[in-house]
Amino acid sequence: MEVLAGQKHKHLEFTLVAVSELSSSSVPPLSTPVIARFSVDSGVAELRFRQDSGFIDGFNVNLGTGQLFKLGPLKSLCISGSSDSNKEKSYARGVTILFRNEEESRDFHSAFEQWQNEDVTQGTHLPNGAISDVKSKFDNKIESSSAKMYFHYYGQLLHQQNMLQDYVRTGTYYAAVIENRADFTGRVVVDVGAGSGILSLFAAQAGAKHVYAVEASEMAEYARKLIAGNPSLGQRITVIRGKVEEVELPEKADILISEPMGTLLVNERMLESYIIARDRFLVPKGKMFPSVGRIHMAPFSDEYLFVEIANKALFWQQQNYYGVDLTALHGSAFQGYFSQPVVDAFDPRLLVSPPMSHVIDFNEAKEEDLYEIDIPLKFLASVGTGVHGLACWFDVLFNGSTVQRWLTTAPGAPTTHWYQIRCVLSQPIYVMAGQEITGRLHMVAHNAQSYTIYLTLSAKMWGPGAEQGGIIQSSSCKLDLKEPYYRMSQPQPYTTAQDQQPHQLLQPQDIPIHTDDLEEPKLLQQPLENSGAQLQ
């Protein structure tokens, strides 16, 4: 490493073993020693490569847009964005760099970051003429403490194991990829939020030409180890540590694959990153696995659950707790317990009506569409009972060219690590069979990577005078999806009332996607007739 004395950051040089262009097999690696030089040219900080007596044409990197990723102890990938301001930003080219030892590799990465940070601080102009922002789009909308906890959580192998051992989840992804080899063979794939790298390995098994596994947490290092342990597949996979909002790739993707779903589909707000990745990396008419998500909702009746939650606040009704009267806080505690969505697996016979659904088409949705989700609710009660809240679950569609496959979290279907979610009202409403239930589910995203939920359910007048309309009962609640109550016990063996018809197991194809929701009629699924599947 050489620095020109007396002129800090005038230029900085490293001796490398070799450099080669990533995306072109026709360009041989420069195997004789190469000098990497950090310098400033016309106010723009850049990295250039020199061999023998001159610089290598086309291998210069603008540090305002460049990205550097570690591929191994002695190998890194450097990517430069396009400098043509009149065209859509491309992903220009990638250069692999081979170092002499690990110490020089660390020094090079440190120098790259230092020069890049100084370039950003000085307001270097990017190819599109905008000034580089120190914070990415992700950083601007997500609280730093939430992001730190989020990436720490997913950077641990025990949590990855929990997801891998969800065999409904993992098996469905595997089947969706392998059964649609025609979509993957010879194609470039980007794995958004790659985690352990399992989906990247599936894509490689299906014949992908190359897979870029983008992962922002420390799990990226474990993914590299796992992929290196499968060399026949790993030679076609590149792990890139960083957020999809920030990284640059050397080429566009034919397919995006990801597992961006959280509780109630949208929790953790990773769907937004999935859509950003679509806009940044996917070729026009490229495929997304999954391509469609649906949130399903239905009112439910569960007296046991209601009493369980209400009883939690009884502690605060003590009038002599070590000489202290706690009753002043009972009301606040009562509302606090009902502000927690309940995550568990429940018996589908608890549903009071057939469900309705809200469709999100990942191919068409805008990131901003997920900032606020407003769903009008309308149901017809199947039984006369007390309604204790709204039950929700989701499914996603892998719309392959060969096979369409659904991943569902419906009650009564095999349980996943997502379970189902229930929003419980602190004041139930009561309905008769055939009575209409209306309301609104309003979800507003917040900077802790989740949503505030506002739910209202109402029952219209029933019997004589109903034609005059009007609402006779209404109940509302406010919940924080970030702070659920994990109630992981198995579903209770509820007794079916004599006038209640047990609901059949809810399969994703039982709730068709209507052409009003999606433009592609090929996504329509026909309901199964009289499947006969019931919980015993």
Coordinates of C-alpha atoms in Angstrom, one line a residue:
M1 CA 0.0 0.0 0.0
E2 CA 1.4 3.4 -0.9
V3 CA 0.2 6.9 0.0
L4 CA 1.7 10.0 -1.5
A5 CA 3.6 11.7 1.4
G6 CA 2.4 15.1 2.6
Q7 CA -0.8 15.1 0.5
K8 CA -3.5 13.1 2.4
H9 CA -5.9 11.3 0.1
K10 CA -4.2 12.7 -3.0
H11 CA -3.9 9.1 -4.1
L12 CA -3.7 5.7 -2.5
E13 CA -2.4 2.5 -4.2
F14 CA -2.7 -1.2 -3.5
T15 CA -0.9 -4.1 -5.2
L16 CA -3.3 -6.9 -6.2
V17 CA -2.7 -10.4 -7.4
A18 CA -5.3 -10.2 -10.2
V19 CA -8.5 -8.6 -11.4
S20 CA -11.1 -9.9 -13.8
E21 CA -14.5 -8.8 -15.2
L22 CA -17.3 -10.7 -13.6
S23 CA -19.9 -10.9 -16.3
S24 CA -17.8 -11.5 -19.4
S25 CA -16.3 -14.9 -19.9
S26 CA -14.5 -13.6 -23.1
V27 CA -12.3 -11.3 -21.1
P28 CA -9.4 -13.2 -19.5
P29 CA -8.3 -12.3 -16.0
L30 CA -5.4 -9.9 -15.7
S31 CA -3.1 -12.4 -14.0
T32 CA 0.1 -10.3 -13.8
P33 CA 0.3 -7.9 -10.7
V34 CA -2.2 -5.1 -10.9
I35 CA -2.1 -1.7 -9.1
A36 CA -5.5 -0.4 -7.6
R37 CA -5.3 3.4 -7.3
F38 CA -7.8 5.6 -5.3
S39 CA -7.6 9.1 -6.6
V40 CA -9.7 12.3 -7.2
D41 CA -10.2 13.4 -10.8
S42 CA -12.1 16.6 -11.5
G43 CA -13.6 16.5 -8.1
V44 CA -14.8 12.9 -8.4
A45 CA -13.3 10.2 -6.2
E46 CA -12.7 7.0 -8.2
L47 CA -10.9 3.7 -8.2
R48 CA -8.8 2.7 -11.2
F49 CA -6.6 -0.3 -12.0
R50 CA -3.2 0.0 -13.6
Q51 CA -1.0 -2.7 -15.1
D52 CA 2.5 -2.2 -16.5
S53 CA 2.7 1.3 -17.8
G54 CA -0.9 2.4 -18.2
F55 CA -4.5 2.3 -16.7
I56 CA -6.9 -0.5 -17.8
D57 CA -9.7 1.0 -19.9
G58 CA -13.2 0.4 -18.6
F59 CA -12.2 -0.8 -15.1
N60 CA -12.6 2.5 -13.4
V61 CA -15.1 2.8 -10.5
N62 CA -16.9 6.0 -9.5
L63 CA -16.9 5.8 -5.7
G64 CA -20.1 7.8 -5.5
T65 CA -22.0 4.9 -7.0
G66 CA -19.6 1.9 -6.5
Q67 CA -20.1 -1.0 -4.2
L68 CA -17.6 -3.4 -2.7
F69 CA -18.5 -6.9 -1.4
K70 CA -16.4 -9.6 0.2
L71 CA -16.6 -12.9 -1.6
G72 CA -14.0 -14.7 0.5
P73 CA -10.9 -14.0 2.6
L74 CA -8.8 -13.1 -0.4
K75 CA -11.5 -12.3 -3.0
S76 CA -13.9 -9.3 -3.4
L77 CA -16.4 -8.0 -5.9
C78 CA -16.4 -4.4 -7.0
I79 CA -19.4 -3.0 -8.9
S80 CA -19.7 0.3 -10.7
G81 CA -22.9 2.0 -11.7
S82 CA -23.4 3.6 -15.1
S83 CA -22.3 7.2 -15.6
D84 CA -24.7 7.9 -18.5
S85 CA -27.2 10.4 -17.2
N86 CA -29.4 10.2 -20.2
K87 CA -30.3 6.5 -19.7
E88 CA -31.9 4.5 -17.0
K89 CA -29.3 3.6 -14.4
S90 CA -27.7 0.3 -15.3
Y91 CA -25.5 -2.0 -13.3
A92 CA -22.6 -1.5 -15.7
R93 CA -20.0 -4.1 -14.7
G94 CA -18.5 -6.0 -11.9
V95 CA -14.8 -6.7 -11.3
T96 CA -13.5 -9.5 -9.1
I97 CA -10.4 -8.6 -7.1
L98 CA -7.8 -11.2 -5.7
F99 CA -5.6 -10.0 -2.9
R100 CA -2.2 -11.3 -1.7
N101 CA -3.3 -11.8 1.9
E102 CA -6.2 -11.1 4.3
E103 CA -4.5 -8.1 5.9
E104 CA -4.3 -6.3 2.5
S105 CA -7.9 -7.3 1.8
R106 CA -9.1 -5.7 5.1
D107 CA -7.0 -2.5 4.4
F108 CA -8.5 -2.3 0.9
H109 CA -12.0 -2.5 2.2
S110 CA -11.3 0.1 4.9
A111 CA -9.8 2.5 2.3
F112 CA -12.7 2.0 -0.1
E113 CA -15.2 2.9 2.7
Q114 CA -13.1 5.9 3.8
W115 CA -12.8 7.3 0.3
Q116 CA -16.4 6.7 -0.4
N117 CA -17.6 8.4 2.8
E118 CA -15.5 11.4 2.1
D119 CA -16.9 11.5 -1.5
V120 CA -20.4 11.5 -0.1
T121 CA -19.7 14.1 2.5
Q122 CA -18.3 16.4 -0.2
G123 CA -21.6 16.0 -2.2
T124 CA -20.3 14.2 -5.2
H125 CA -22.7 14.2 -8.1
L126 CA -24.1 10.9 -9.1
P127 CA -24.7 9.9 -12.7
N128 CA -28.3 11.1 -12.7
G129 CA -27.2 14.5 -11.3
A130 CA -28.6 14.0 -7.8
I131 CA -26.5 14.5 -4.7
S132 CA -25.8 11.2 -2.9
D133 CA -27.8 10.8 0.3
V134 CA -25.9 9.6 3.4
K135 CA -29.1 7.6 4.4
S136 CA -30.7 5.1 2.1
K137 CA -34.5 4.9 1.5
F138 CA -34.6 2.2 4.1
D139 CA -32.8 4.2 6.7
N140 CA -35.0 7.2 6.1
K141 CA -38.2 5.4 6.9
I142 CA -37.1 2.8 9.5
E143 CA -36.0 3.6 13.1
S144 CA -32.4 2.7 13.5
S145 CA -33.0 0.8 16.8
S146 CA -35.7 -1.3 15.1
A147 CA -33.5 -2.1 12.1
K148 CA -30.6 -3.1 14.5
M149 CA -32.8 -5.5 16.4
Y150 CA -34.3 -6.8 13.2
F151 CA -31.0 -7.6 11.5
H152 CA -29.6 -9.0 14.8
Y153 CA -32.6 -11.4 15.0
Y154 CA -32.2 -12.7 11.5
G155 CA -28.5 -12.9 11.8
Q156 CA -28.8 -15.8 14.3
L157 CA -28.8 -19.4 13.1
L158 CA -31.4 -20.5 15.6
H159 CA -34.0 -18.2 14.1
Q160 CA -33.1 -19.4 10.6
Q161 CA -33.5 -23.0 11.8
N162 CA -37.0 -22.2 13.0
M163 CA -37.9 -21.0 9.5
L164 CA -36.1 -23.9 7.8
Q165 CA -38.0 -26.4 10.0
D166 CA -41.3 -24.9 8.9
Y167 CA -41.7 -27.7 6.3
V168 CA -44.8 -26.2 4.9
R169 CA -42.9 -23.0 4.1
T170 CA -39.7 -24.6 2.9
G171 CA -41.3 -27.5 1.1
T172 CA -43.7 -25.2 -0.8
Y173 CA -40.8 -23.0 -1.9
Y174 CA -38.8 -26.0 -3.0
A175 CA -41.7 -27.4 -5.0
A176 CA -42.5 -24.1 -6.6
V177 CA -39.0 -23.7 -7.8
I178 CA -38.2 -27.2 -8.9
E179 CA -41.6 -27.8 -10.6
N180 CA -40.9 -24.6 -12.6
R181 CA -37.4 -25.3 -13.9
A182 CA -38.3 -23.7 -17.2
D183 CA -38.5 -20.4 -15.4
F184 CA -35.1 -20.8 -13.8
T185 CA -32.9 -22.6 -16.3
G186 CA -30.3 -20.3 -17.8
R187 CA -31.7 -17.3 -16.0
V188 CA -30.3 -14.7 -13.6
V189 CA -31.9 -14.7 -10.2
V190 CA -31.8 -12.3 -7.3
D191 CA -32.7 -13.7 -3.9
V192 CA -34.0 -10.7 -1.8
G193 CA -33.2 -11.1 1.9
A194 CA -31.4 -14.4 1.3
G195 CA -31.0 -15.4 4.9
S196 CA -29.2 -18.7 5.1
G197 CA -29.1 -18.9 1.3
I198 CA -31.6 -21.8 1.0
L199 CA -33.7 -20.2 -1.7
S200 CA -30.5 -19.4 -3.7
L201 CA -29.5 -23.0 -3.6
F202 CA -33.0 -24.1 -4.7
A203 CA -32.7 -21.7 -7.7
A204 CA -29.3 -23.1 -8.5
Q205 CA -30.7 -26.6 -8.3
A206 CA -33.3 -25.6 -10.9
G207 CA -30.6 -24.5 -13.3
A208 CA -30.2 -20.8 -12.7
K209 CA -27.3 -19.3 -14.7
H210 CA -26.3 -17.1 -11.7
V211 CA -27.9 -16.2 -8.4
Y212 CA -27.2 -13.0 -6.5
A213 CA -28.1 -13.6 -2.8
V214 CA -28.6 -10.2 -1.2
E215 CA -28.6 -10.3 2.7
A216 CA -28.1 -7.3 5.0
S217 CA -27.6 -9.2 8.3
E218 CA -24.6 -11.2 9.6
M219 CA -26.4 -14.2 8.2
A220 CA -24.6 -13.4 4.9
E221 CA -21.4 -14.9 6.3
Y222 CA -23.3 -18.1 7.3
A223 CA -24.8 -18.2 3.8
R224 CA -21.4 -18.0 2.3
K225 CA -20.3 -21.0 4.3
L226 CA -23.4 -23.0 3.4
I227 CA -23.0 -22.2 -0.2
A228 CA -19.3 -23.0 -0.2
G229 CA -20.2 -26.4 1.3
N230 CA -22.2 -27.1 -1.8
P231 CA -19.6 -26.3 -4.5
S232 CA -21.5 -27.8 -7.4
L233 CA -24.2 -25.2 -6.8
G234 CA -22.1 -22.5 -5.1
Q235 CA -20.1 -21.7 -8.2
R236 CA -23.2 -20.0 -9.6
I237 CA -24.1 -18.1 -6.5
T238 CA -22.7 -14.8 -5.3
V239 CA -23.6 -13.6 -1.8
I240 CA -23.8 -9.8 -1.4
R241 CA -24.1 -8.3 2.0
G242 CA -26.2 -5.2 2.0
K243 CA -29.7 -3.8 1.8
V244 CA -31.5 -4.1 -1.6
E245 CA -32.2 -0.4 -1.3
E246 CA -28.4 0.3 -1.4
V247 CA -26.5 -2.5 -3.3
E248 CA -25.6 -2.5 -6.9
L249 CA -25.6 -5.6 -9.1
P250 CA -23.6 -6.2 -12.3
E251 CA -26.7 -7.3 -14.3
K252 CA -30.5 -7.3 -14.2
A253 CA -32.4 -10.2 -13.0
D254 CA -34.9 -12.4 -14.9
I255 CA -36.4 -13.7 -11.6
L256 CA -36.8 -12.4 -8.1
I257 CA -37.2 -14.9 -5.3
S258 CA -37.8 -14.0 -1.7
E259 CA -39.7 -14.9 1.5
P260 CA -40.8 -11.3 2.4
M261 CA -43.9 -12.3 4.4
G262 CA -44.4 -11.4 8.0
T263 CA -47.4 -11.9 10.3
L264 CA -50.5 -10.7 8.6
L265 CA -48.4 -10.7 5.4
V266 CA -47.1 -7.2 5.9
N267 CA -45.5 -7.2 9.3
E268 CA -41.7 -6.3 9.3
R269 CA -42.4 -4.2 6.1
M270 CA -40.1 -6.4 4.0
L271 CA -42.7 -6.5 1.2
E272 CA -41.6 -2.9 0.5
S273 CA -38.0 -4.0 0.0
Y274 CA -39.3 -6.8 -2.3
I275 CA -41.0 -4.2 -4.4
I276 CA -38.0 -1.9 -4.4
A277 CA -35.9 -4.8 -5.6
R278 CA -38.4 -5.4 -8.4
D279 CA -38.0 -1.8 -9.5
R280 CA -34.3 -1.8 -9.3
F281 CA -33.2 -5.2 -10.5
L282 CA -36.0 -7.0 -12.4
V283 CA -36.1 -7.0 -16.2
P284 CA -39.4 -5.9 -17.8
K285 CA -41.9 -8.8 -17.6
G286 CA -39.6 -10.7 -15.3
K287 CA -41.0 -13.2 -12.8
M288 CA -41.5 -12.8 -9.1
F289 CA -41.6 -15.8 -6.7
P290 CA -44.1 -15.2 -5.0
S291 CA -46.1 -12.9 -7.3
V292 CA -49.4 -12.3 -5.4
G293 CA -50.3 -12.1 -1.7
R294 CA -53.8 -12.2 -0.2
I295 CA -55.0 -11.2 3.3
H296 CA -58.1 -13.1 4.3
M297 CA -60.4 -11.9 7.1
A298 CA -63.5 -13.2 8.9
P299 CA -65.3 -12.4 12.2
F300 CA -64.9 -15.0 14.9
S301 CA -66.5 -16.1 18.1
D302 CA -64.2 -17.3 21.0
E303 CA -65.5 -16.7 24.5
Y304 CA -62.5 -18.6 26.0
L305 CA -60.0 -16.2 24.3
F306 CA -62.0 -13.1 25.3
V307 CA -62.1 -14.2 29.0
E308 CA -58.5 -15.2 29.0
I309 CA -57.4 -11.7 27.8
A310 CA -59.8 -9.8 30.1
N311 CA -58.6 -11.8 33.1
K312 CA -55.0 -10.7 32.6
A313 CA -56.0 -7.3 33.9
L314 CA -57.5 -8.6 37.1
F315 CA -54.2 -8.1 38.8
W316 CA -54.9 -4.4 38.6
Q317 CA -58.1 -4.7 40.6
Q318 CA -56.3 -5.4 43.8
Q319 CA -57.2 -2.7 46.4
N320 CA -54.5 -3.7 48.9
Y321 CA -51.3 -4.7 47.1
Y322 CA -48.7 -4.3 49.8
G323 CA -50.9 -1.4 51.1
V324 CA -51.3 0.1 47.6
D325 CA -54.6 0.4 45.7
L326 CA -53.9 -0.6 42.0
T327 CA -57.4 -0.1 40.7
A328 CA -56.6 3.3 39.1
L329 CA -54.6 1.5 36.4
H330 CA -57.1 -1.3 35.7
G331 CA -58.8 0.4 32.8
S332 CA -55.5 1.2 31.1
A333 CA -54.2 -2.4 31.6
F334 CA -57.5 -3.8 30.3
Q335 CA -57.2 -1.8 27.1
G336 CA -53.4 -2.6 26.9
Y337 CA -54.0 -6.3 26.8
F338 CA -56.7 -5.9 24.1
S339 CA -54.2 -3.8 22.0
Q340 CA -52.2 -7.0 21.3
P341 CA -53.1 -9.0 18.3
V342 CA -53.2 -12.7 19.2
V343 CA -50.9 -15.0 17.2
D344 CA -52.0 -18.7 17.4
A345 CA -53.6 -21.6 15.5
F346 CA -57.3 -21.7 15.9
D347 CA -60.2 -24.0 15.0
P348 CA -61.8 -22.7 11.7
R349 CA -65.2 -23.6 13.2
L350 CA -64.8 -20.4 15.3
L351 CA -65.4 -18.3 12.2
V352 CA -68.8 -16.7 12.1
S353 CA -69.0 -16.1 8.4
P354 CA -67.2 -17.0 5.1
P355 CA -64.0 -14.9 4.7
M356 CA -63.3 -12.0 2.4
S357 CA -59.9 -11.2 1.0
H358 CA -57.6 -8.3 0.0
V359 CA -55.2 -8.8 -2.9
I360 CA -51.7 -7.4 -3.3
D361 CA -50.2 -8.0 -6.7
F362 CA -46.4 -7.8 -6.2
N363 CA -45.9 -7.3 -9.9
E364 CA -48.0 -4.1 -10.0
A365 CA -48.1 -2.7 -6.4
K366 CA -46.1 0.5 -5.6
E367 CA -44.1 0.7 -2.4
E368 CA -46.3 3.6 -1.2
D369 CA -49.4 1.4 -1.5
L370 CA -48.1 -0.5 1.6
Y371 CA -47.7 2.6 3.7
E372 CA -51.4 2.6 4.4
I373 CA -53.9 -0.2 3.8
D374 CA -57.6 0.4 4.1
I375 CA -60.0 -2.5 3.7
P376 CA -63.8 -2.1 4.0
L377 CA -65.4 -5.1 5.6
K378 CA -68.7 -6.8 4.9
F379 CA -69.8 -10.2 6.1
L380 CA -73.0 -12.2 6.5
A381 CA -73.2 -14.1 9.8
S382 CA -73.7 -17.8 9.4
V383 CA -74.8 -18.3 13.0
G384 CA -76.3 -16.4 15.9
T385 CA -73.5 -15.7 18.4
G386 CA -71.2 -13.1 20.0
V387 CA -68.5 -11.7 17.7
H388 CA -65.3 -11.3 19.5
G389 CA -63.1 -9.8 16.8
L390 CA -61.6 -10.3 13.3
A391 CA -59.5 -13.3 12.4
C392 CA -56.8 -12.9 9.7
W393 CA -54.4 -15.1 7.7
F394 CA -52.7 -14.9 4.3
D395 CA -51.5 -16.9 1.3
V396 CA -49.1 -16.2 -1.5
L397 CA -49.0 -17.5 -5.1
F398 CA -46.0 -18.8 -7.0
N399 CA -47.3 -18.2 -10.6
G400 CA -44.8 -20.5 -12.4
S401 CA -45.0 -21.2 -16.2
T402 CA -45.5 -24.9 -15.5
V403 CA -47.2 -25.1 -12.1
Q404 CA -49.1 -22.7 -10.0
R405 CA -48.5 -23.3 -6.3
W406 CA -50.0 -21.7 -3.2
L407 CA -48.5 -21.3 0.3
T408 CA -51.3 -20.9 2.8
T409 CA -51.5 -20.1 6.5
A410 CA -55.2 -20.7 6.7
P411 CA -56.8 -22.1 9.9
G412 CA -57.3 -25.8 9.6
A413 CA -54.5 -26.2 7.0
P414 CA -51.1 -27.5 8.2
T415 CA -49.7 -25.0 10.7
T416 CA -46.8 -22.7 9.7
H417 CA -44.5 -20.5 11.8
W418 CA -46.7 -17.6 10.9
Y419 CA -49.8 -19.2 12.5
Q420 CA -52.9 -17.0 12.2
I421 CA -53.7 -13.6 13.8
R422 CA -56.8 -12.4 15.6
C423 CA -57.7 -8.9 16.6
V424 CA -59.9 -9.1 19.7
L425 CA -62.5 -6.5 20.5
S426 CA -62.7 -5.3 24.2
Q427 CA -66.5 -5.1 23.7
P428 CA -68.1 -8.0 21.7
I429 CA -71.1 -7.5 19.4
Y430 CA -73.9 -9.9 19.0
V431 CA -75.5 -11.1 15.8
M432 CA -78.2 -13.4 14.5
A433 CA -77.8 -15.9 11.6
G434 CA -78.1 -14.0 8.3
Q435 CA -77.3 -10.6 9.9
E436 CA -74.9 -8.3 8.1
I437 CA -71.6 -7.3 9.7
T438 CA -69.8 -4.3 8.4
G439 CA -66.6 -2.5 9.4
R440 CA -63.2 -1.4 8.4
L441 CA -59.6 -2.7 8.8
H442 CA -57.2 0.2 8.5
M443 CA -53.4 -0.5 8.8
V444 CA -50.9 2.4 9.0
A445 CA -47.2 1.6 8.7
H446 CA -44.8 3.0 11.4
N447 CA -41.0 3.3 11.6
A448 CA -40.6 0.3 13.9
Q449 CA -41.1 -1.9 10.8
S450 CA -44.7 -2.8 11.5
Y451 CA -48.3 -1.4 11.5
T452 CA -50.8 0.2 13.8
I453 CA -54.2 -1.5 13.2
Y454 CA -57.5 0.2 13.6
L455 CA -60.5 -2.1 13.5
T456 CA -64.2 -1.4 13.6
L457 CA -67.0 -4.0 13.4
S458 CA -70.7 -3.1 13.4
A459 CA -73.9 -5.0 13.2
K460 CA -76.9 -3.6 11.4
M461 CA -80.4 -3.6 12.7
W462 CA -82.2 -6.9 12.5
G463 CA -85.9 -7.8 12.5
P464 CA -88.9 -5.4 12.4
G465 CA -87.9 -1.9 11.2
A466 CA -84.6 -3.1 9.7
E467 CA -85.6 -1.6 6.3
Q468 CA -85.1 1.8 7.9
G469 CA -81.4 0.8 8.3
G470 CA -79.1 2.1 11.0
I471 CA -76.4 0.6 13.2
I472 CA -77.4 -0.8 16.6
Q473 CA -74.0 -2.1 17.7
S474 CA -70.4 -1.0 16.9
S475 CA -67.1 -1.8 18.6
S476 CA -63.6 -0.6 17.7
C477 CA -60.0 -1.3 18.8
K478 CA -56.5 -0.1 18.1
L479 CA -53.7 -2.6 18.0
D480 CA -49.9 -2.7 17.5
L481 CA -48.8 -5.5 15.1
K482 CA -45.3 -5.1 16.4
E483 CA -46.4 -6.3 19.9
P484 CA -48.5 -9.4 19.5
Y485 CA -49.5 -11.9 22.2
Y486 CA -48.0 -15.3 21.1
R487 CA -50.6 -17.8 22.2
M488 CA -49.0 -21.0 20.9
S489 CA -51.3 -23.6 22.6
Q490 CA -53.1 -26.0 20.3
P491 CA -56.7 -25.2 19.2
Q492 CA -59.3 -26.0 21.8
P493 CA -61.8 -28.8 21.0
Y494 CA -64.8 -26.4 20.7
T495 CA -68.3 -27.8 20.7
T496 CA -70.4 -26.9 17.7
A497 CA -73.7 -25.4 18.4
Q498 CA -76.7 -27.3 17.1
D499 CA -77.7 -24.5 14.7
Q500 CA -74.1 -23.9 13.5
Q501 CA -72.8 -25.6 10.4
P502 CA -69.0 -26.4 10.8
H503 CA -66.8 -24.5 8.3
Q504 CA -64.8 -26.7 6.0
L505 CA -61.0 -26.5 6.0
L506 CA -60.1 -23.3 4.3
Q507 CA -57.8 -23.9 1.4
P508 CA -56.4 -21.1 -0.8
Q509 CA -58.2 -22.3 -3.8
D510 CA -61.5 -22.1 -1.9
I511 CA -61.3 -18.3 -2.2
P512 CA -61.0 -17.4 -5.9
I513 CA -59.1 -14.3 -7.1
H514 CA -61.6 -12.2 -9.0
T515 CA -60.8 -10.4 -12.2
D516 CA -61.7 -7.2 -10.4
D517 CA -58.7 -7.8 -8.1
L518 CA -56.2 -8.9 -10.7
E519 CA -55.9 -8.4 -14.4
E520 CA -54.5 -11.8 -15.2
P521 CA -57.4 -14.3 -15.6
K522 CA -54.9 -17.2 -15.5
L523 CA -54.5 -16.6 -11.8
L524 CA -58.1 -17.6 -11.2
Q525 CA -58.6 -20.7 -9.1
Q526 CA -61.8 -22.8 -9.1
P527 CA -63.2 -23.6 -5.7
L528 CA -63.2 -27.2 -4.7
E529 CA -66.7 -28.6 -4.4
N530 CA -67.6 -30.4 -1.3
S531 CA -64.1 -31.2 -0.2
G532 CA -65.6 -32.8 2.9
A533 CA -62.5 -32.0 5.0
Q534 CA -63.6 -31.1 8.6
L535 CA -61.9 -31.0 11.9
Q536 CA -63.1 -33.9 14.1

